[in-house]
Amino acid sequence: MRQYVVKRLVMAFAIVYFVVSLSFFMIRLMPGNPMSALEAQLQKQGGMSPAEIQQRVQAIYGLTPNEPLWRQYVSYIWNALHGDLGKSISDPSQSVVHVIANAAPWTIFIVGSALVLSFVTGLAVGALLAAFQNSAFSKSMTFVVSFLSAVPNYLVAIVLLYLLTDVHHYFPISGAYSVNIRPGFTFGFIGSAIYHAVLPVAAFVITSFGAWALSMKGTAVSVLGSEYVRAAESRGLSPRRVAQSYVGRNSLLPQVTGLALSVGFLFGGSVFIEFYFSYPGLGYYLINSINSRDYSVMMGCFLLITTSVVLANFFVDLVYPAIDPRIAKPGLARRAEEDKEAAEETVAVPGVGV
Amino acid sequence: MSFLSDFWRIARADRTGLAGAVVVGFYVLMAVFGPLVAHVSTVQDPMKAYLPPSWHHLLGTDSFGQDVMAQVIVGTRPIMEVGVLAASITVFVGVVVGLVSGYLAGTADTVIMRVTDVVLTVPGLPLILVISSVVRTSSPVVLALILSVTAWAGLARAVRSQALSLRTSDFIEAARLQGASLTNIVGRQLLPNVGPYVAINFLLAITGAMYAEVGLFLLGIAPVSGTNWGVMINTAMNQGALYTSKSMLYLFSPMAAIVILQVAFVYLTRVLDSLFNPRLRVQ
């Protein structure tokens, strides 16, 4: 078990390190070179001596442009480790960490609720589809479900906006809570936050529960046809017992693996959804900073989105042994890993590759 | 030929799959011949804004008085072009990495797979947004490269595990004993065996790339120029289409064009899947 956890931890750190490095090289070396663009912009504004300009650039990116590249790289990583990601370009009084610390909880709130809701609905629908395989209900429902899972979530967001907020005012257009409510642990605030989260979460759930349902249906159907289920049935075990411990558990395994993969997808998709609902999460600030060329905030948001995904994956990896006990036992681990890998391939959550 | 007759036999039984194939074929025709048939007028006439559908304008007009139908047709090519390009890159990289890694096994495989795992975990869409904001390109090839930056990893992993099981089989053993080169083994021996799987993933990669691509145009992060569905929705929203019910056709036409194509691809994938996996047909 310890080896398992250590391996996952090392991997998580490797990914975060990789992304921090990537964001450094992007600011420094990419074709657009945001850093020299900022220098040029400050020069054009005038009224600043070259030394002041250097200082300003350094304050914003945490990098000194005339240092050798490796020194810049080391200090960038060092700063990032200390939680210093520079300052916002459009508003230098704000630190990047401050901006993203306010945004992150909102993203985690809607992505988390969407994930739980679509996972639970998807598994329930999928189990129903498998149980009544050849009924008319199952056939038409399969059609609806695969249709919905092929629709991009941003289009659903636009349709919801159009139908329910802008033309008919059933739901709030923007924000995470009503402006006349003070944030706090009160019913009014929590109610308002939920009211504002309904449409963004709905856009997610509508487009992602279908993939769960289809994948659950697929595995459940093949588990139902397997010999150990037939053996359990002929031993006279109660249908309830067979459904829960034989069919249920074995159909659930691949879904949990899929859960880890879909976390990344949902965080990615939240960029679009937050932008359209003007929901003040990481994705919203990511797009805004791209549009205002605020590259330091942009990199900060990207870094935090990645870190959240990595953490969520790590968490799923920790939960996994509870569902598949073999994984943490050295002798059985290899076999379980193989099963898990095979499952990863069969769980086709659309858009995961994106 | 037997492939086509198999396809026809299965597609006949699976009507939705057949419909998917027909729709995808129709879009391909539209992408190839559309710009020859339809022309987006450069004349803007605010007096003709948001005209209802008529024989002259089958889907009405947009806020500038231009024909919506013509824009939807002309907009097909750029989207399909970049989608197919991106999918080709994705599938090429994924298959080569997967086959080589799986065939070599051992340390090389471990290293390649750790890198693949990293790429697989980095959330693709935000990365695509970040890269395209720095690169700012309107070149279809560069756009396709950006869109496939993380998409290959999942495919590489899946192909690798198939290659792992193939590498111990007799015919690979024989090829190795004959001293066949790595390119020969990977390209001529292993590739044909994962062919069907790759074909399906090519279609899935197109839908994935189009999802991200349209999103980029929609948000205005890829340069908003020319006519394509993403640009259309972007312009519609900037022209206040969300606040009036007159704009419904203008806003929803390009959206319908995307959704119908995505759904068609999904059904086509499914029929191909049961064509290549006889086991699925039995269930």
XYZ file of C-alpha atoms in Angstrom:
637
model
C 0.000 0.000 0.000
C 2.770 2.422 0.907
C 4.593 1.756 -2.336
C 1.362 2.372 -4.213
C 0.795 5.735 -2.517
C 4.425 6.835 -2.938
C 4.324 6.017 -6.651
C 1.165 8.075 -7.110
C 2.599 10.977 -5.088
C 5.793 11.105 -7.147
C 3.710 11.135 -10.305
C 1.556 13.994 -8.996
C 4.616 16.089 -8.183
C 6.168 15.304 -11.551
C 3.105 16.616 -13.352
C 2.911 19.844 -11.358
C 6.644 20.411 -11.883
C 6.216 19.774 -15.594
C 3.418 22.325 -15.835
C 5.311 24.983 -13.873
C 8.270 24.532 -16.230
C 5.968 24.649 -19.207
C 4.454 27.921 -18.063
C 7.937 29.397 -17.583
C 9.043 28.483 -21.093
C 5.793 29.722 -22.503
C 6.203 33.173 -20.947
C 9.850 33.316 -21.894
C 10.327 31.513 -25.199
C 7.061 31.155 -27.080
C 6.601 32.961 -30.444
C 4.396 35.662 -28.914
C 6.844 36.216 -26.005
C 4.536 37.953 -23.510
C 7.478 39.290 -21.539
C 9.037 41.359 -24.333
C 5.531 42.355 -25.412
C 5.026 43.890 -21.952
C 8.386 45.626 -22.139
C 7.520 47.088 -25.520
C 4.140 48.193 -24.244
C 5.639 49.961 -21.228
C 8.198 51.663 -23.474
C 5.434 52.915 -25.735
C 3.504 54.316 -22.782
C 6.599 56.385 -21.989
C 7.452 58.164 -18.750
C 9.516 55.252 -17.459
C 13.264 54.805 -17.465
C 14.597 51.463 -18.784
C 15.507 50.486 -15.217
C 11.951 51.168 -14.027
C 10.569 49.141 -16.894
C 12.816 46.203 -15.960
C 11.646 46.537 -12.375
C 7.990 46.572 -13.382
C 8.394 43.505 -15.594
C 10.217 41.763 -12.796
C 7.470 42.545 -10.295
C 4.809 41.163 -12.618
C 6.465 38.000 -13.854
C 8.859 37.444 -10.959
C 11.579 37.188 -13.598
C 14.502 39.472 -14.400
C 14.696 39.602 -18.216
C 18.460 40.240 -18.455
C 19.514 37.370 -16.216
C 20.799 34.184 -17.831
C 17.994 31.801 -18.744
C 18.788 29.100 -16.197
C 18.863 31.664 -13.346
C 15.433 32.895 -14.436
C 14.171 29.334 -14.542
C 15.459 28.530 -11.056
C 14.012 31.677 -9.549
C 10.669 31.088 -11.288
C 10.403 27.571 -9.852
C 11.588 28.834 -6.457
C 8.964 31.587 -6.431
C 6.231 29.235 -7.559
C 7.158 26.851 -4.733
C 6.675 29.738 -2.322
C 3.288 30.537 -3.792
C 4.501 33.647 -5.584
C 3.187 33.696 -9.139
C 3.788 37.383 -9.782
C 1.252 40.158 -10.180
C -1.633 40.824 -12.497
C -0.630 42.934 -15.510
C -3.943 44.724 -15.860
C -4.062 45.497 -12.129
C -0.521 45.367 -10.658
C -1.857 45.953 -7.144
C -3.313 42.437 -7.203
C -1.175 39.366 -6.800
C -1.977 36.409 -9.042
C -2.288 34.149 -6.021
C -4.943 36.451 -4.587
C -6.984 36.338 -7.805
C -6.908 32.574 -8.122
C -7.448 31.902 -4.426
C -10.787 33.696 -4.722
C -11.718 31.909 -7.933
C -10.748 28.326 -7.116
C -13.498 27.494 -4.588
C -16.224 28.433 -7.090
C -14.792 26.202 -9.787
C -14.375 23.332 -7.374
C -17.954 23.886 -6.185
C -19.585 23.635 -9.609
C -17.238 21.033 -11.091
C -17.536 18.913 -7.956
C -21.340 19.034 -7.832
C -21.545 18.387 -11.575
C -19.244 15.406 -11.280
C -21.182 13.822 -8.422
C -24.578 14.485 -10.024
C -23.654 13.199 -13.472
C -21.827 10.173 -12.050
C -24.770 9.124 -9.893
C -27.450 9.799 -12.545
C -25.313 8.177 -15.216
C -24.764 4.984 -13.241
C -28.433 4.745 -12.320
C -29.582 5.252 -15.911
C -26.899 2.861 -17.173
C -27.945 0.157 -14.725
C -31.580 0.564 -15.825
C -30.569 0.346 -19.483
C -28.663 -2.872 -18.791
C -31.448 -4.396 -16.712
C -34.146 -3.820 -19.339
C -31.857 -4.333 -22.300
C -34.259 -5.107 -25.091
C -37.229 -2.999 -24.043
C -38.481 -0.054 -26.075
C -37.642 2.184 -23.124
C -34.018 1.097 -23.222
C -33.730 1.574 -26.963
C -35.173 5.070 -27.065
C -33.305 6.071 -23.916
C -30.026 4.842 -25.392
C -30.692 7.051 -28.403
C -31.399 10.119 -26.260
C -28.401 9.488 -24.031
C -25.933 9.082 -26.870
C -27.357 12.149 -28.577
C -26.867 14.285 -25.467
C -23.348 13.036 -24.859
C -22.354 14.112 -28.374
C -23.422 17.730 -27.818
C -20.639 20.140 -26.788
C -21.335 21.567 -23.325
C -20.777 25.178 -24.374
C -23.632 24.908 -26.857
C -25.946 23.665 -24.107
C -24.739 26.600 -22.017
C -25.671 29.054 -24.773
C -29.097 27.472 -25.271
C -29.789 27.585 -21.508
C -28.680 31.212 -21.399
C -30.881 32.069 -24.322
C -33.984 30.255 -23.122
C -33.827 30.691 -19.359
C -31.997 33.909 -18.561
C -31.823 36.453 -21.338
C -35.167 36.154 -23.066
C -37.109 34.693 -20.118
C -35.667 35.614 -16.765
C -36.012 32.395 -14.759
C -32.407 32.263 -13.627
C -29.711 34.836 -12.870
C -27.514 35.774 -15.831
C -24.169 35.991 -14.092
C -22.166 35.774 -10.901
C -21.853 33.162 -8.193
C -24.293 34.803 -5.761
C -26.619 37.782 -5.630
C -24.879 41.148 -5.224
C -27.146 42.229 -2.340
C -26.172 39.267 -0.192
C -23.071 39.353 1.938
C -20.944 36.192 1.732
C -21.167 34.211 4.932
C -22.455 30.987 6.375
C -26.112 31.979 6.115
C -29.130 30.403 4.459
C -29.549 33.419 2.226
C -26.024 33.197 0.893
C -25.991 29.440 0.427
C -29.392 29.537 -1.250
C -28.265 32.277 -3.586
C -25.048 30.404 -4.399
C -27.023 27.256 -5.259
C -29.521 29.255 -7.342
C -26.644 30.756 -9.342
C -24.980 27.356 -9.761
C -28.062 25.581 -11.163
C -27.560 26.451 -14.825
C -23.771 25.967 -15.002
C -24.097 22.604 -13.270
C -27.053 21.654 -15.477
C -25.008 22.384 -18.606
C -22.352 19.974 -17.345
C -24.712 17.244 -16.229
C -26.829 17.292 -19.406
C -23.764 16.706 -21.541
C -21.800 14.315 -19.359
C -24.181 11.876 -17.649
C -24.753 10.115 -20.967
C -21.168 8.920 -21.232
C -21.460 7.363 -17.750
C -24.753 5.735 -18.617
C -23.406 4.211 -21.826
C -20.230 2.964 -20.230
C -22.133 1.555 -17.230
C -24.562 -0.150 -19.562
C -21.701 -1.646 -21.559
C -19.874 -3.130 -18.603
C -23.018 -4.229 -16.794
C -24.238 -6.087 -19.880
C -20.953 -7.950 -20.219
C -20.794 -8.711 -16.489
C -24.376 -10.038 -16.639
C -23.295 -12.472 -19.342
C -20.241 -13.700 -17.444
C -19.914 -17.131 -15.909
C -19.361 -16.131 -12.299
C -22.727 -14.386 -12.309
C -24.360 -17.496 -13.693
C -22.529 -19.568 -11.074
C -23.702 -17.260 -8.302
C -27.265 -17.481 -9.553
C -27.207 -21.263 -9.744
C -25.875 -21.428 -6.204
C -29.209 -19.956 -5.263
C -27.953 -16.628 -3.955
C -30.662 -14.015 -3.611
C -31.085 -11.770 -6.657
C -30.297 -8.824 -4.411
C -26.976 -10.334 -3.375
C -26.071 -11.163 -6.980
C -26.982 -7.673 -8.151
C -25.007 -5.950 -5.416
C -21.866 -7.944 -4.818
C -21.417 -9.586 -8.198
C -22.858 -7.366 -10.917
C -22.709 -4.041 -9.067
C -19.175 -4.151 -7.802
C -17.661 -5.505 -10.998
C -19.461 -2.969 -13.168
C -18.413 -0.167 -10.868
C -14.664 -0.738 -11.140
C -14.176 0.621 -14.650
C -16.433 3.586 -13.828
C -14.241 4.659 -10.937
C -11.246 4.607 -13.253
C -13.213 6.692 -15.702
C -13.959 9.118 -12.878
C -10.282 10.030 -12.634
C -10.077 10.665 -16.351
C -13.232 12.748 -16.456
C -12.060 15.121 -13.728
C -9.596 16.607 -16.181
C -12.278 16.826 -18.819
C -14.729 18.617 -16.525
C -12.145 21.129 -15.362
C -11.330 21.765 -19.012
C -14.978 22.158 -19.916
C -15.566 24.503 -16.983
C -13.607 27.144 -18.880
C -16.393 27.498 -21.424
C -19.235 27.199 -18.962
C -17.830 29.685 -16.463
C -17.171 32.137 -19.252
C -20.721 32.059 -20.587
C -22.380 32.235 -17.202
C -19.857 34.874 -16.044
C -19.237 32.552 -13.135
C -16.189 33.874 -11.234
C -14.124 30.673 -11.224
C -10.732 29.766 -12.623
C -11.996 29.276 -16.180
C -13.636 32.701 -16.209
C -10.423 34.386 -15.143
C -8.442 32.245 -17.567
C -10.468 33.522 -20.533
C -10.560 37.090 -19.255
C -6.814 37.122 -18.782
C -6.315 35.704 -22.272
C -8.531 38.416 -23.738
C -6.743 41.171 -21.825
C -3.300 39.625 -22.515
C -2.757 39.293 -18.769
C -0.329 36.410 -19.124
C 0.720 36.166 -15.486
C -2.887 35.623 -14.343
C -3.411 33.271 -17.279
C -0.475 31.085 -16.264
C -1.604 31.155 -12.635
C -5.106 29.953 -13.549
C -3.724 27.255 -15.807
C -1.350 26.102 -13.086
C -4.125 25.873 -10.532
C -6.509 24.082 -12.897
C -3.806 21.496 -13.515
C -3.012 21.157 -9.828
C -6.692 20.604 -9.034
C -6.903 17.905 -11.678
C -3.765 16.241 -10.341
C -5.097 16.346 -6.781
C -8.441 14.935 -7.843
C -6.714 12.122 -9.732
C -4.559 11.398 -6.714
C -7.655 11.273 -4.531
C -9.384 8.809 -6.870
C -6.208 6.694 -6.833
C -6.391 6.613 -3.035
C -10.061 5.622 -3.057
C -9.512 2.949 -5.684
C -8.049 0.299 -3.330
C -11.240 0.510 -1.242
C -13.245 -0.683 -4.232
C -10.619 -3.020 -5.654
C -8.713 -4.386 -2.630
C -6.323 -6.321 -4.874
C -4.604 -3.114 -5.916
C -2.863 -2.541 -2.581
C -1.767 -6.166 -2.090
C 1.667 -6.778 -3.626
C 0.899 -10.266 -4.928
C -2.317 -9.280 -6.634
C -1.396 -5.736 -7.586
C -0.037 -6.582 -11.028
C -3.161 -8.397 -12.066
C -5.353 -5.580 -10.734
C -3.243 -2.950 -12.521
C -3.747 -4.830 -15.767
C -7.490 -4.902 -15.218
C -7.429 -1.230 -14.422
C -5.525 -0.427 -17.585
C -7.890 -2.506 -19.644
C -10.772 -0.641 -18.036
C -9.212 2.714 -18.845
C -9.291 1.743 -22.479
C -12.868 0.594 -22.546
C -14.244 3.589 -20.702
C -14.611 5.997 -23.562
C -15.627 9.295 -22.050
C -16.096 11.517 -25.098
C -13.729 14.416 -25.334
C -11.329 13.100 -22.742
C -8.512 13.380 -25.209
C -9.178 17.066 -25.598
C -15.265 -5.506 -51.335
C -16.163 -7.819 -48.503
C -15.664 -4.878 -46.172
C -18.276 -2.852 -48.033
C -20.769 -5.700 -48.125
C -20.213 -6.351 -44.415
C -20.694 -2.663 -43.752
C -23.914 -2.644 -45.742
C -25.245 -5.724 -43.983
C -24.631 -4.327 -40.513
C -25.631 -0.774 -41.366
C -28.950 -2.015 -42.746
C -29.768 -3.599 -39.426
C -28.545 -0.542 -37.506
C -30.551 2.315 -38.998
C -29.035 5.035 -36.816
C -25.566 3.948 -37.876
C -26.555 4.141 -41.524
C -28.055 7.583 -40.965
C -24.774 8.635 -39.336
C -22.768 7.489 -42.339
C -25.083 9.293 -44.767
C -24.953 12.531 -42.764
C -21.158 12.454 -42.497
C -20.976 11.848 -46.257
C -23.264 14.817 -46.837
C -21.044 17.071 -44.711
C -17.969 15.935 -46.623
C -19.675 16.899 -49.878
C -20.667 20.215 -48.335
C -17.074 20.858 -47.250
C -15.733 20.054 -50.714
C -18.343 21.675 -52.939
C -20.054 24.085 -50.554
C -17.921 27.157 -51.332
C -18.585 26.598 -55.046
C -22.337 26.568 -54.586
C -22.945 29.124 -51.862
C -21.498 32.604 -51.617
C -21.576 34.867 -48.599
C -22.410 38.307 -49.903
C -20.043 41.054 -48.804
C -22.837 43.618 -48.884
C -24.122 44.468 -45.428
C -27.590 45.933 -45.220
C -28.959 46.616 -41.706
C -32.431 47.077 -43.209
C -32.466 43.351 -43.975
C -31.348 42.255 -40.492
C -33.037 39.179 -38.986
C -35.355 38.510 -41.917
C -37.579 35.469 -41.377
C -36.976 32.394 -43.566
C -38.090 32.788 -47.171
C -37.313 31.201 -50.537
C -34.609 33.774 -50.955
C -33.094 33.168 -47.509
C -33.945 29.642 -46.386
C -32.624 30.223 -42.869
C -33.274 33.948 -42.753
C -30.585 36.590 -42.393
C -28.135 37.644 -39.684
C -27.793 40.997 -37.961
C -25.926 42.376 -40.990
C -28.613 41.216 -43.426
C -26.455 38.423 -44.837
C -27.822 34.996 -45.716
C -27.453 32.494 -42.843
C -27.787 29.388 -45.004
C -24.850 30.413 -47.207
C -22.695 31.043 -44.134
C -23.495 27.649 -42.643
C -22.565 25.932 -45.917
C -19.376 27.915 -46.503
C -18.434 27.484 -42.853
C -18.265 23.696 -43.168
C -14.915 23.474 -44.904
C -12.657 25.280 -42.401
C -14.086 23.290 -39.492
C -13.812 19.919 -41.247
C -10.368 20.729 -42.630
C -8.831 21.521 -39.253
C -10.720 18.667 -37.578
C -9.419 16.075 -40.052
C -5.886 17.523 -39.932
C -5.829 17.488 -36.148
C -7.207 13.961 -36.036
C -4.548 12.785 -38.508
C -1.765 14.242 -36.370
C -3.300 12.854 -33.177
C -3.718 9.365 -34.600
C -0.282 9.356 -36.238
C 1.555 10.365 -33.056
C -0.593 8.156 -30.833
C -0.148 5.057 -32.981
C 3.605 5.501 -33.520
C 4.288 6.178 -29.837
C 2.019 3.336 -28.731
C 3.361 0.722 -31.126
C 7.009 1.578 -30.587
C 6.609 1.704 -26.821
C 4.691 -1.546 -26.676
C 7.029 -3.354 -29.046
C 10.246 -2.231 -27.357
C 8.897 -2.924 -23.846
C 11.352 -2.692 -20.926
C 12.965 0.597 -19.903
C 12.141 2.512 -23.089
C 8.498 1.567 -22.624
C 8.497 2.671 -18.993
C 10.007 6.060 -19.856
C 7.647 6.674 -22.776
C 4.630 5.656 -20.706
C 5.530 7.959 -17.798
C 5.720 10.874 -20.245
C 2.406 9.781 -21.753
C 0.839 9.665 -18.293
C 1.921 13.243 -17.637
C 0.422 14.424 -20.931
C -2.731 12.435 -20.211
C -3.247 14.155 -16.855
C -2.646 17.745 -17.954
C -6.107 19.135 -18.740
C -6.068 19.458 -22.516
C -8.529 22.245 -23.162
C -6.979 24.876 -20.864
C -3.559 23.984 -22.299
C -4.883 24.454 -25.837
C -6.359 27.823 -24.838
C -3.088 28.938 -23.254
C -0.946 27.872 -26.211
C -3.211 29.391 -28.823
C -3.362 32.669 -26.917
C 0.435 32.929 -27.082
C 0.785 31.633 -30.641
C -2.193 33.475 -32.192
C -2.397 31.704 -35.508
C -4.896 31.405 -38.315
C -2.940 28.738 -40.172
C -4.986 25.509 -40.274
C -1.887 23.336 -39.874
C -0.611 25.150 -36.777
C -4.128 25.171 -35.336
C -4.373 21.423 -35.911
C -1.006 20.897 -34.219
C -2.166 22.856 -31.162
C -5.448 20.921 -31.027
C -3.643 17.590 -30.982
C -1.130 18.594 -28.329
C -2.525 16.288 -25.633
C -5.080 14.219 -27.558
C -2.588 11.563 -28.719
C -1.774 10.324 -25.214
C -4.926 8.295 -24.554
C -4.664 6.557 -27.917
C -0.949 5.851 -27.388
C -1.737 4.104 -24.128
C -4.436 1.932 -25.650
C -2.405 1.039 -28.744
C 0.567 0.214 -26.551
C -1.308 -2.415 -24.581
C -2.402 -4.091 -27.817
C 1.186 -4.000 -29.085
C 2.331 -5.535 -25.791
C 0.127 -8.547 -26.336
C 1.060 -8.796 -30.037
C 4.818 -8.661 -29.506
C 5.014 -12.187 -28.146
C 2.972 -13.660 -30.991
C 4.527 -16.015 -33.543
C 4.541 -13.772 -36.582
C 6.370 -10.972 -34.757
C 8.841 -13.514 -33.410
C 9.394 -14.735 -36.959
C 9.905 -11.222 -38.297
C 12.394 -10.490 -35.556
C 14.362 -13.664 -36.277
C 14.537 -12.681 -39.936
C 16.170 -9.455 -38.794
C 13.344 -7.131 -39.859
C 13.933 -3.478 -38.969
C 11.973 -1.626 -36.309
C 10.159 0.387 -38.989
C 9.214 -2.806 -40.785
C 7.912 -4.521 -37.652
C 5.988 -1.499 -36.444
C 4.687 -0.382 -39.825
C 4.126 -3.642 -41.702
C 3.516 -6.221 -38.967
C 1.934 -4.445 -36.001
C 0.024 -1.607 -37.671
C -2.366 -3.730 -39.761
C -3.409 -5.512 -36.575
C -4.521 -2.367 -34.838
C -5.971 -0.868 -38.035
C -9.678 -1.111 -37.150
C -9.072 0.287 -33.705
C -7.166 3.192 -35.239
C -9.932 3.865 -37.749
C -12.480 4.250 -34.960
C -10.184 6.483 -32.982
C -9.640 8.638 -36.026
C -13.361 9.434 -36.070
C -13.393 10.061 -32.311
C -10.375 12.336 -32.683
C -12.212 14.386 -35.315
C -15.127 15.005 -32.967
C -12.767 15.852 -30.112
C -10.786 18.280 -32.258
C -13.938 19.950 -33.553
C -15.235 20.379 -30.018
C -12.105 22.299 -29.031
C -11.766 24.081 -32.360
C -15.269 25.510 -32.430
C -14.769 26.517 -28.793
C -11.613 28.452 -29.669
C -13.376 30.411 -32.406
C -16.417 30.892 -30.263
C -14.397 32.509 -27.488
C -12.493 34.554 -30.053
C -9.154 33.080 -28.991
C -8.370 31.776 -32.455
C -8.384 34.825 -34.764
C -11.970 35.621 -35.721
C -11.773 35.862 -39.495
C -13.417 34.194 -42.453
C -16.620 32.209 -42.110
C -16.967 29.142 -39.928
C -19.532 27.928 -37.406
C -17.564 29.051 -34.365
C -17.023 32.516 -35.791
C -20.738 32.708 -36.674
C -21.833 31.997 -33.106
C -19.199 34.375 -31.775
C -20.445 37.195 -34.030
C -24.064 36.390 -33.259
C -23.429 36.692 -29.532
C -21.422 39.887 -29.943
C -24.308 41.328 -31.967
C -26.640 40.731 -29.025
C -28.374 37.672 -30.457
C -28.950 36.374 -26.915
C -31.235 39.249 -26.068
C -33.785 38.983 -28.844
C -35.922 36.124 -30.010
C -35.684 37.289 -33.650
C -32.119 35.999 -33.789
C -33.042 32.409 -32.987
C -32.396 30.958 -36.469
C -29.138 32.858 -36.846
C -27.832 31.693 -33.484
C -29.110 28.137 -33.630
C -28.281 27.248 -37.269
C -24.509 26.937 -36.852
C -25.100 25.196 -33.504
C -27.368 22.667 -35.186
C -24.754 22.170 -37.914
C -22.166 21.229 -35.283
C -24.437 19.039 -33.191
C -25.802 17.070 -36.154
C -22.271 16.390 -37.387
C -21.012 15.353 -33.922
C -23.958 13.008 -33.391
C -23.525 11.532 -36.882
C -19.875 10.797 -36.113
C -20.831 9.057 -32.878
C -23.307 6.759 -34.659
C -20.878 6.078 -37.481
C -18.257 5.138 -34.894
C -20.700 2.753 -33.297
C -21.531 0.940 -36.512
C -17.826 0.626 -37.356
C -17.221 -0.685 -33.861
C -19.678 -3.543 -34.332
C -18.290 -4.154 -37.805
C -14.776 -4.636 -36.459
C -15.731 -6.395 -33.210
C -17.933 -9.347 -34.095
C -18.282 -10.022 -30.365
C -20.313 -6.843 -29.902
C -22.840 -8.038 -32.470
C -23.671 -11.129 -30.464
C -24.493 -9.244 -27.290
